[in-house]
Coordinates of C-alpha atoms and ligand atoms in Angstrom, one line a residue:
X1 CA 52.9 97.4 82.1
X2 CA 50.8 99.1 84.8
X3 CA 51.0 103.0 84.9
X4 CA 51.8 102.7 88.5
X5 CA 55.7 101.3 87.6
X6 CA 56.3 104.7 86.0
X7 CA 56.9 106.2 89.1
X8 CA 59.9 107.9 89.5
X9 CA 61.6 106.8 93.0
X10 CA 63.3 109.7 94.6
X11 CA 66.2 109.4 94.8
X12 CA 66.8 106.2 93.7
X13 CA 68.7 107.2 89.9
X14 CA 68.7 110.5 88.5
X15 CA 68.1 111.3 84.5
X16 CA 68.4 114.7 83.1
X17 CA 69.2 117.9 85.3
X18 CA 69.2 116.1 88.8
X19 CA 72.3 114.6 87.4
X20 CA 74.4 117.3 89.2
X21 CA 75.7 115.2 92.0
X22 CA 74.4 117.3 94.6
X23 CA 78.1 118.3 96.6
X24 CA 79.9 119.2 93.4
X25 CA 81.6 122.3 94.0
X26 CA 80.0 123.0 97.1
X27 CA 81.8 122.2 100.2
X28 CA 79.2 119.5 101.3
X29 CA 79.8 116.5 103.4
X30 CA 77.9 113.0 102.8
X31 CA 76.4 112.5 105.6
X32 CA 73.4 110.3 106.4
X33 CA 70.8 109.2 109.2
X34 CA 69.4 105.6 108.8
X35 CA 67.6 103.4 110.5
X36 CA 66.6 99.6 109.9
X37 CA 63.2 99.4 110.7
X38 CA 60.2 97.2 109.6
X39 CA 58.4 97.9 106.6
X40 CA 55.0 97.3 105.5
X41 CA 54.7 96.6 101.7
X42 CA 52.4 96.2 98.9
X43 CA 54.1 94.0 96.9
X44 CA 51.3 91.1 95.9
X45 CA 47.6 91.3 95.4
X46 CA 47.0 89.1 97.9
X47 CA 48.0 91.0 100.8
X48 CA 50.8 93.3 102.6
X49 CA 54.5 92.3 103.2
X50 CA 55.8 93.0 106.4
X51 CA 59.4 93.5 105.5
X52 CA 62.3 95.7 107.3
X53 CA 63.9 98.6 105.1
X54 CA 66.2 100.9 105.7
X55 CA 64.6 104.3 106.8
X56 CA 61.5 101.7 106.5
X57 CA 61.8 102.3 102.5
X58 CA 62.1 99.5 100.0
X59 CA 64.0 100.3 97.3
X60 CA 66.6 102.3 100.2
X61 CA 67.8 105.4 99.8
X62 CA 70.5 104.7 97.3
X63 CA 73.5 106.6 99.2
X64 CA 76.2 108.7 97.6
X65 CA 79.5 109.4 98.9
X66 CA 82.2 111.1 97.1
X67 CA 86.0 109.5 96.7
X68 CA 88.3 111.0 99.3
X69 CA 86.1 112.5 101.2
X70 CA 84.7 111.5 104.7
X71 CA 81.4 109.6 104.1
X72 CA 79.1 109.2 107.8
X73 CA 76.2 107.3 108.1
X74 CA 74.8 108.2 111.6
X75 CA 72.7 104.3 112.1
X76 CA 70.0 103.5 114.4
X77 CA 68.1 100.2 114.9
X78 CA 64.9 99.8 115.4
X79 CA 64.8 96.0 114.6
X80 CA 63.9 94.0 117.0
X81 CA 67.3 92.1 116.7
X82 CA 70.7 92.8 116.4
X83 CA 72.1 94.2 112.8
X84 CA 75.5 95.7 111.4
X85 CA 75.3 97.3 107.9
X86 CA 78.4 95.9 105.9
X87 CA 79.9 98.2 103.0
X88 CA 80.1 95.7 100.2
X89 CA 83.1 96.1 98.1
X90 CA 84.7 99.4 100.4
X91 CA 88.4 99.3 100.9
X92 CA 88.1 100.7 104.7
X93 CA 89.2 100.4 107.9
X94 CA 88.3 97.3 109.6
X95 CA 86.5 98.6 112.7
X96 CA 84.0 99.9 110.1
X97 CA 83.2 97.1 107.8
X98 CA 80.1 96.0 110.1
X99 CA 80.7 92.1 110.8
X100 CA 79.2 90.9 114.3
X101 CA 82.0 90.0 116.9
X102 CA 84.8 90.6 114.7
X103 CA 84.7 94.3 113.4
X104 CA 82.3 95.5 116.3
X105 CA 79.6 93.9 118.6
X106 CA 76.5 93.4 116.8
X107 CA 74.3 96.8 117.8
X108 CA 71.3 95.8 119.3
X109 CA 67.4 97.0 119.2
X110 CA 67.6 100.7 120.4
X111 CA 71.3 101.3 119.7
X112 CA 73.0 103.5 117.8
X113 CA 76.5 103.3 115.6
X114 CA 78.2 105.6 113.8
X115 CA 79.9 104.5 110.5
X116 CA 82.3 107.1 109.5
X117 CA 85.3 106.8 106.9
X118 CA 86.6 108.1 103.7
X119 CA 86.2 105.8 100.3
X120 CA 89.2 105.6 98.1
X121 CA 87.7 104.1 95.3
X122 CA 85.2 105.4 93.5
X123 CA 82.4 103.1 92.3
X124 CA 79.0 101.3 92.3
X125 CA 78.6 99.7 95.8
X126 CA 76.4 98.2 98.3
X127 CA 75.2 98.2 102.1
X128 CA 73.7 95.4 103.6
X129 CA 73.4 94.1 106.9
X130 CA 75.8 91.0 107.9
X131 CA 74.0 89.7 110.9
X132 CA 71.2 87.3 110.7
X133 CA 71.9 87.8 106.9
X134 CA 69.6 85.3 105.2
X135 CA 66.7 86.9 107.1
X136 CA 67.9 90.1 106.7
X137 CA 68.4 90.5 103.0
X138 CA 65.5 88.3 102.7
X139 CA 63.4 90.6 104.0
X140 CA 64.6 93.8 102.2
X141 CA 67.6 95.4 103.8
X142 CA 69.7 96.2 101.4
X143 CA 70.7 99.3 99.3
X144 CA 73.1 101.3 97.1
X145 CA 76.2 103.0 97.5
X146 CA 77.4 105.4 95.0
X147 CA 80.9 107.0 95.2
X148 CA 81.4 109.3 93.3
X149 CA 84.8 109.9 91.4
X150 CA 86.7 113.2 92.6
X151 CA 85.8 114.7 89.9
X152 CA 82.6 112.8 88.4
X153 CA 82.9 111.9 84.8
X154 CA 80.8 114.0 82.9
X155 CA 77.3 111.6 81.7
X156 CA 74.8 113.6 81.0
X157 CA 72.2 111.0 82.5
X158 CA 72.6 108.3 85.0
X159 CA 70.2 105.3 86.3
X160 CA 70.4 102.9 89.2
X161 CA 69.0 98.9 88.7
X162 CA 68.9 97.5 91.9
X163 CA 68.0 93.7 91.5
X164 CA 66.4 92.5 94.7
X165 CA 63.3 89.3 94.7
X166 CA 61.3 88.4 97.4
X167 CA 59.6 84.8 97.9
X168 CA 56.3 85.1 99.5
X169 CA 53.2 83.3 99.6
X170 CA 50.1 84.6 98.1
X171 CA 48.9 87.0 101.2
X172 CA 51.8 88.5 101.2
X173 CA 53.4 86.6 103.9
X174 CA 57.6 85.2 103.3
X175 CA 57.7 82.2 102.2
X176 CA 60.7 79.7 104.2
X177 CA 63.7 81.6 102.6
X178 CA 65.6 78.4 102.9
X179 CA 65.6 74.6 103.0
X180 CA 68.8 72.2 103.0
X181 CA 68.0 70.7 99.6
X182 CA 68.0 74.0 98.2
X183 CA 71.5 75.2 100.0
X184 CA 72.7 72.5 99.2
X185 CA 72.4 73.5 95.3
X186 CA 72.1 76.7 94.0
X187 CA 69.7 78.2 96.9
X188 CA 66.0 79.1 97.3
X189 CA 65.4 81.5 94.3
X190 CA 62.7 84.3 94.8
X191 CA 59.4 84.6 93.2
X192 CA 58.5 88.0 92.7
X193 CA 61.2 89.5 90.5
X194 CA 61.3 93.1 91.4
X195 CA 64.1 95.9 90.0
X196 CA 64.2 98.9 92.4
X197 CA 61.2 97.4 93.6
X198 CA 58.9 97.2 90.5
X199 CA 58.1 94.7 88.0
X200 CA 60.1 95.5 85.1
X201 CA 60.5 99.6 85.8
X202 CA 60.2 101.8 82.9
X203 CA 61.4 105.4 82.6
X204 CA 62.1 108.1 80.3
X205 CA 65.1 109.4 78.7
X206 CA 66.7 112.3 76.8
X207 CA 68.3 110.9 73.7
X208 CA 71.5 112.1 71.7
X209 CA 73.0 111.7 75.2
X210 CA 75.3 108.9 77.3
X211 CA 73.8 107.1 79.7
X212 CA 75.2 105.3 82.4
X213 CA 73.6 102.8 83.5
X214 CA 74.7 101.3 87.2
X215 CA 73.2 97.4 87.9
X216 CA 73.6 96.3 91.0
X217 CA 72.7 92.6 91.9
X218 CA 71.7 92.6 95.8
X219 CA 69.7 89.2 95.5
X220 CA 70.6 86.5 97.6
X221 CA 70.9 83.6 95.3
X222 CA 69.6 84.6 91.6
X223 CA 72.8 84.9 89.4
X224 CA 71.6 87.2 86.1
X225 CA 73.0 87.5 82.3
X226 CA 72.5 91.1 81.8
X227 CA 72.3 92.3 78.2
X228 CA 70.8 95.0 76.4
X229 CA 69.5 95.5 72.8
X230 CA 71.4 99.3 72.2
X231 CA 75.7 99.0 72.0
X232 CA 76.7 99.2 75.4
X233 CA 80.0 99.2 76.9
X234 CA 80.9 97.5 79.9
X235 CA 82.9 100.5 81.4
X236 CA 83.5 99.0 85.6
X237 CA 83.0 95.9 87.4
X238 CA 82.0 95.7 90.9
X239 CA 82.5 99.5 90.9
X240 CA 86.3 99.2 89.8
X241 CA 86.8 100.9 86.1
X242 CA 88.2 98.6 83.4
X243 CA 90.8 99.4 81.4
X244 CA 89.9 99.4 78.5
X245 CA 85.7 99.4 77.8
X246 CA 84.4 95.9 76.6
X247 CA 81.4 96.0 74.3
X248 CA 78.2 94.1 76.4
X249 CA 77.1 90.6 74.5
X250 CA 76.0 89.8 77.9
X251 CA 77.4 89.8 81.5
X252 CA 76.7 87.2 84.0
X253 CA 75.7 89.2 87.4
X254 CA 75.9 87.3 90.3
X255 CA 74.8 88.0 94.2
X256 CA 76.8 90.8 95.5
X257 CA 78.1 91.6 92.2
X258 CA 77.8 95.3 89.7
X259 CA 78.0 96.6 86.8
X260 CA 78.6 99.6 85.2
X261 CA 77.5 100.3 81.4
X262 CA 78.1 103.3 78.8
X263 CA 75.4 103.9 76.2
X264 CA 75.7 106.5 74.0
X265 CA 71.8 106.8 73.6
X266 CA 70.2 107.3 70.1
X267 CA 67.8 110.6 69.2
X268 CA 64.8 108.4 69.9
X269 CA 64.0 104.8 70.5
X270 CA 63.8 102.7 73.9
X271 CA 66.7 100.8 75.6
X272 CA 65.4 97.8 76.9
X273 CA 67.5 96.2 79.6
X274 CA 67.1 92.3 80.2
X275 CA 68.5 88.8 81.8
X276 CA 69.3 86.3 79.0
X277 CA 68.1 82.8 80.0
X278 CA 69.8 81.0 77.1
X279 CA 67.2 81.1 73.9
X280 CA 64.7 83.6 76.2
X281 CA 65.3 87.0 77.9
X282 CA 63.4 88.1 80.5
X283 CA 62.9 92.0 80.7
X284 CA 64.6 93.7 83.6
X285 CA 64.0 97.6 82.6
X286 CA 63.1 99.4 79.5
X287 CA 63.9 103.3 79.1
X288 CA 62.3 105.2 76.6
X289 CA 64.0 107.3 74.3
X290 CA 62.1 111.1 74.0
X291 CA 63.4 113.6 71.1
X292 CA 65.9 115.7 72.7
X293 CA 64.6 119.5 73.5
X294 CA 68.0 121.0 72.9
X295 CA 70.6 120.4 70.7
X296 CA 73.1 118.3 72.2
X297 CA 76.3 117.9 70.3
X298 CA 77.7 114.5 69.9
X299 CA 81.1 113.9 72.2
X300 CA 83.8 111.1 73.3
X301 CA 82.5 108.2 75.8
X302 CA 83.1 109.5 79.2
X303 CA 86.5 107.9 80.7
X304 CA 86.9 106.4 84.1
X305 CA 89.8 107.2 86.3
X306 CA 91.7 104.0 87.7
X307 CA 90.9 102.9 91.7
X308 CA 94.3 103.5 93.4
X309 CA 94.2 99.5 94.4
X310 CA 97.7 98.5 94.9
X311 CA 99.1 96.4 92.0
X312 CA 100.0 92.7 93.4
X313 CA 103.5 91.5 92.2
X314 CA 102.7 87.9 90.7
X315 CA 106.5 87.3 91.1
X316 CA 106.6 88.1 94.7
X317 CA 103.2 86.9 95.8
X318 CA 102.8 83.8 97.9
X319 CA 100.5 82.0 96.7
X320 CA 97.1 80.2 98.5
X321 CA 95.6 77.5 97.4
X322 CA 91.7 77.4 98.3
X323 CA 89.3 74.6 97.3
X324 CA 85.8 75.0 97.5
X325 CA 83.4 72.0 98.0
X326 CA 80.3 70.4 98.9
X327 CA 80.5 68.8 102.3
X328 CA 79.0 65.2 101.0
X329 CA 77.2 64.5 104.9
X330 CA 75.7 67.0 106.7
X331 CA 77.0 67.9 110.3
X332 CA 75.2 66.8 113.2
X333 CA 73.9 70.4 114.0
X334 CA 70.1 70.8 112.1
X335 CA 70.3 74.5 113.3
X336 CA 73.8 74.9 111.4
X337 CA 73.9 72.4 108.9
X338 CA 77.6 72.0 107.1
X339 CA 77.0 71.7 103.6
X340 CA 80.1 73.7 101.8
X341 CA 83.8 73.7 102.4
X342 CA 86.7 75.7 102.3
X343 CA 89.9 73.9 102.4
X344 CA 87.9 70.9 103.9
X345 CA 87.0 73.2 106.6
X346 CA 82.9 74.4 106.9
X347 CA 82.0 77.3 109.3
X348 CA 78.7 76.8 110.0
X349 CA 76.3 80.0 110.5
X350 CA 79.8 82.1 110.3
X351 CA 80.7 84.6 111.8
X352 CA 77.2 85.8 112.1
X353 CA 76.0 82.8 114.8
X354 CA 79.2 82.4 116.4
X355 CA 80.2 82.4 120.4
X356 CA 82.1 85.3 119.9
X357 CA 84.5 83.4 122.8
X358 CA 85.0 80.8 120.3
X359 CA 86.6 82.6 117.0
X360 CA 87.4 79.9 114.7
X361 CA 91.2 79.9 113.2
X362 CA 91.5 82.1 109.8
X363 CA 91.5 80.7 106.6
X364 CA 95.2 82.0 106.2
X365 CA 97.0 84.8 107.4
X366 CA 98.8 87.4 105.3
X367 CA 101.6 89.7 106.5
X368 CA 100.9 93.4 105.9
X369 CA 101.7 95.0 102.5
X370 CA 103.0 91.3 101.4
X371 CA 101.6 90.0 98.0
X372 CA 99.4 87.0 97.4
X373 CA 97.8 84.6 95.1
X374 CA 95.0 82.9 95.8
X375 CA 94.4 79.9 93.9
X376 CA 90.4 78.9 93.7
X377 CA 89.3 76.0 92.8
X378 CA 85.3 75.7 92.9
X379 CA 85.0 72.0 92.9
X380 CA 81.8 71.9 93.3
X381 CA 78.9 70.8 90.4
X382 CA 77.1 75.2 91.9
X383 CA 78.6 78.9 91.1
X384 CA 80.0 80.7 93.6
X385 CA 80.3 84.4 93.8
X386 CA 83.0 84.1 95.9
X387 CA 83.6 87.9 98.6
X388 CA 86.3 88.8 99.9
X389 CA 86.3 92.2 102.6
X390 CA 88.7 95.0 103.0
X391 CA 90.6 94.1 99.7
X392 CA 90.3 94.1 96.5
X393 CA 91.7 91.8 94.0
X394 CA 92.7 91.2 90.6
X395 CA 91.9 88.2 88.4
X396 CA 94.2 87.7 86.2
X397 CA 93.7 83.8 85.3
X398 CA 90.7 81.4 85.0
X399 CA 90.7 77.5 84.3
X400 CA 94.2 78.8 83.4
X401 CA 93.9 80.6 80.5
X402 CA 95.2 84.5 81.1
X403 CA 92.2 86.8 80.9
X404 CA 92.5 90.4 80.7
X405 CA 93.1 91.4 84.5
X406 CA 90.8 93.5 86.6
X407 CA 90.2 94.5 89.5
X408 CA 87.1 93.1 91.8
X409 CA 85.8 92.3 95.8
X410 CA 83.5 89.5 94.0
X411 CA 84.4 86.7 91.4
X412 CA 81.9 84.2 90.0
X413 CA 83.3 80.9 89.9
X414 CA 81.6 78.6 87.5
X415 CA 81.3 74.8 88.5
X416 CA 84.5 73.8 88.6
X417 CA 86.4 76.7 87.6
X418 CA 89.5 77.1 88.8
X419 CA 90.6 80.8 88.9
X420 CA 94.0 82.7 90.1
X421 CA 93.5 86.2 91.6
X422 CA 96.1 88.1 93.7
X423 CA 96.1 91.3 96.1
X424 CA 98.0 92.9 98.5
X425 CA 97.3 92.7 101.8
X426 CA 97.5 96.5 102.8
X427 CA 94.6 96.4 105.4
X428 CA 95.2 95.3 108.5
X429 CA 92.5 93.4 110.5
X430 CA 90.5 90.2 110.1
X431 CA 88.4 89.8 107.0
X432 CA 85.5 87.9 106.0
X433 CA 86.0 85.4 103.3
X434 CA 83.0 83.8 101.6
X435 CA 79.9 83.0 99.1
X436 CA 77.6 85.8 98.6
X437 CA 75.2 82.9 98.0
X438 CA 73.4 83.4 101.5
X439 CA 72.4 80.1 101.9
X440 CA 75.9 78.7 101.2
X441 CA 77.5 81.2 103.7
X442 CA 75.4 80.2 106.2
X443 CA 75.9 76.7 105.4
X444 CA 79.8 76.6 106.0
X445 CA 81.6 78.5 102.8
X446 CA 82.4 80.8 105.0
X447 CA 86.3 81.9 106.6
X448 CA 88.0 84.7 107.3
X449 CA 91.6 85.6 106.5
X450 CA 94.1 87.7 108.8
X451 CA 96.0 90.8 107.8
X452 CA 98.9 91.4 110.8
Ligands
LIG1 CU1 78.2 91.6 100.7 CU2 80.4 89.6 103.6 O1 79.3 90.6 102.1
LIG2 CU1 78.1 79.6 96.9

């Protein structure tokens, strides 16, 4: 462990008394500048990384907004390309859920765009960009969003895990973020594993005191199996509160997806936080445990307030059926190769490289407020984490067996799973529908659906 990983990142979690969320009880409004901007970093021996970052910062400012209150984020680029930031996992409307041609025009080198609305749910989320994505992300734009509850429940600490790699060469330099063998499998992992940007973090931590610990996965392609050697409880997925907490054996984390986890932390000891590779675990970040200064008296596990997402009606709900597959040949375009399918259909570079004079037909389209099923099927030999925008859904079957239903914007589909999920379809507007494996969503599992 090299002394330089202690540092504490501004910002980027808070333990002890910066806990306080800084607008509680004041009459503050979350509200934020950003740019996208390059970034030079130091993340190999060999030599700098020129990468982009938000505010030119890799980890990102991890952003907080607060539930029910108006959340503004006041963007400029200074890319040298066109960008959109998405808001990964935000029920909102669509004119602000930054998708090129659809939601707005992409906003180009100089330009500015306001992003202004008020979250409902509370949650751990994410930002990204969702124009020349596999670039993008590659190259380090993406960050957390926090909201808040309306009234945040009371841990007494509180610590971000972003999970981001890079894949460079020795100087420094990216290494091709891509190749059609690898989309056509699981994807080009990275090979610098970094968690807010270090190798294996470590900090330092009151103890006698609950922890919650907030993992988000904002890797392109590498799917994790989070456990921890303290009892945890898994308390929210992708930001949306559980019903009832689940004790962690391990939780399988992939791109685009979160986690939240309650620890009730011993007087003294170390959490250690890793990714469980079958037989071997790989450390992701270790906390150390310190004596507490005061006497802190034990009390109950924090509860989390339900999102207000609309229950769907299973006995009303139409339902969808949606197979996922490889595409067997390639397409004659090398520049968008076809390689995954949605209903036997492929979109190609997606929304993100399309003639915006040239929309493709949805996926499906939903009335507004009706109910639906949607029944996956990933027949494919690959995981998906499959995304859906502007809803979220609950999944409430999988190779159909009933699981315990919950609520989520990002379901892992195993090879071959098969998996029912329903929503209602309260937001009107036209929604992106795909793998948050980048290189699959650029290679054709990709669609949108239509809310009218
Ligand atoms: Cu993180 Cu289209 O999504
Ligand atoms: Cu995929």
């Amino acid at each position: 462990m090299q002394r330089r990983d202690f540092i504490q990142q501004s910002g980027l979690f808070c333990l002890g008394a910066a806990l306080a969320p800084s607008g509680w009880g004041k009459n503050l409004s979350w509200d934020y500048t950003l740019t996208a901007q390059t970034a030079r970093l130091n993340l190999v021996p060999g030599g700098p990384t020129q990468a982009l970052g938000y505010n030119g910062q890799f980890p990102a400012p991890v952003l907080r907004a607060r539930q029910g209150k108006r959340f503004r984020v006041d963007f400029t680029n200074h890319l040298a390309e066109p960008t959109t930031i998405h808001w990964h996992g935000l029920r909102l409307p669509n004119a602000m859920d930054g998708v090129p041609h659809f939601t707005q025009p992409p906003i180009q080198p100089g330009e500015r765009f306001v992003y202004e609305f008020t979250p409902k749910d509370a949650g751990t989320f994410w930002y990204h960009p969702h124009t020349n994505s596999l670039e993008q992300l590659s190259r380090g734009l993406v960050g957390v969003l926090i909201v808040e509850e309306s009234k945040p429940a009371p841990f007494d600490e509180e610590l971000v895990l972003g999970l981001k790699d890079w894949l460079l060469n020795p100087d420094g330099s990216f290494a091709p973020f891509t190749s059609l063998r690898a989309a056509a499998r699981v994807g080009t992992l990275g090979n610098i594993t970094r968690v807010n940007g270090l190798q294996t973090p470590q900090y330092s931590v009151q103890g006698n005191r609950y922890l919650r610990l907030r993992i988000a996965n904002m890797d392109n392609t590498r799917i994790y199996d989070i456990g921890c050697n303290l009892p945890a409880q898994i308390i929210a997925l992708e930001g949306n509160p559980i019903k009832k907490p689940l004790p962690l054996s391990h939780h399988l984390l992939g791109p685009g997806m979160r986690v939240d986890l309650a620890i009730a932390l011993p007087a003294s000891g170390r959490l250690e936080v890793f990714d469980q590779k079958g037989k071997l675990s790989y450390p992701i970040a270790s906390l150390l445990i310190t004596p507490p200064t005061t006497n802190t008296k034990a009390k109950p596990q924090p509860k989390l307030k339900a999102n207000p997402i609309p229950q769907p009606n299973l006995k009303r709900a139409q339902t969808i059926p949606l197979v996922f597959e490889w595409a067997g040949e390639l397409s004659e375009s090398s520049t968008h190769p076809k390689l995954w399918l949605i209903n036997r259909e492929g979109w190609a570079g997606g929304c993100e490289d399309m003639d915006p004079n040239h929309k493709p037909a949805p996926l499906f389209t939903c009335q507004k407020n009706a109910h639906y099923i949607l029944d996956m099927h990933n027949a494919s030999p690959y995981p998906h984490p499959v995304h859906m925008h502007g809803h979220t859904f609950l999944v409430y079957e999988r190779d159909g067996v009933a699981v315990e239903p919950y609520f989520t914007d990002t379901i892992l589909l195993q090879k071959y799973e098969k998996a029912k999920v329903a929503f209602v379809a309260d937001n009107p507007g036209d929604w992106m529908f795909h793998c948050h494996i980048i290189e699959h969503m650029k290679t054709g599992f990709m669609g949108f659906f239509r809310v009218t």
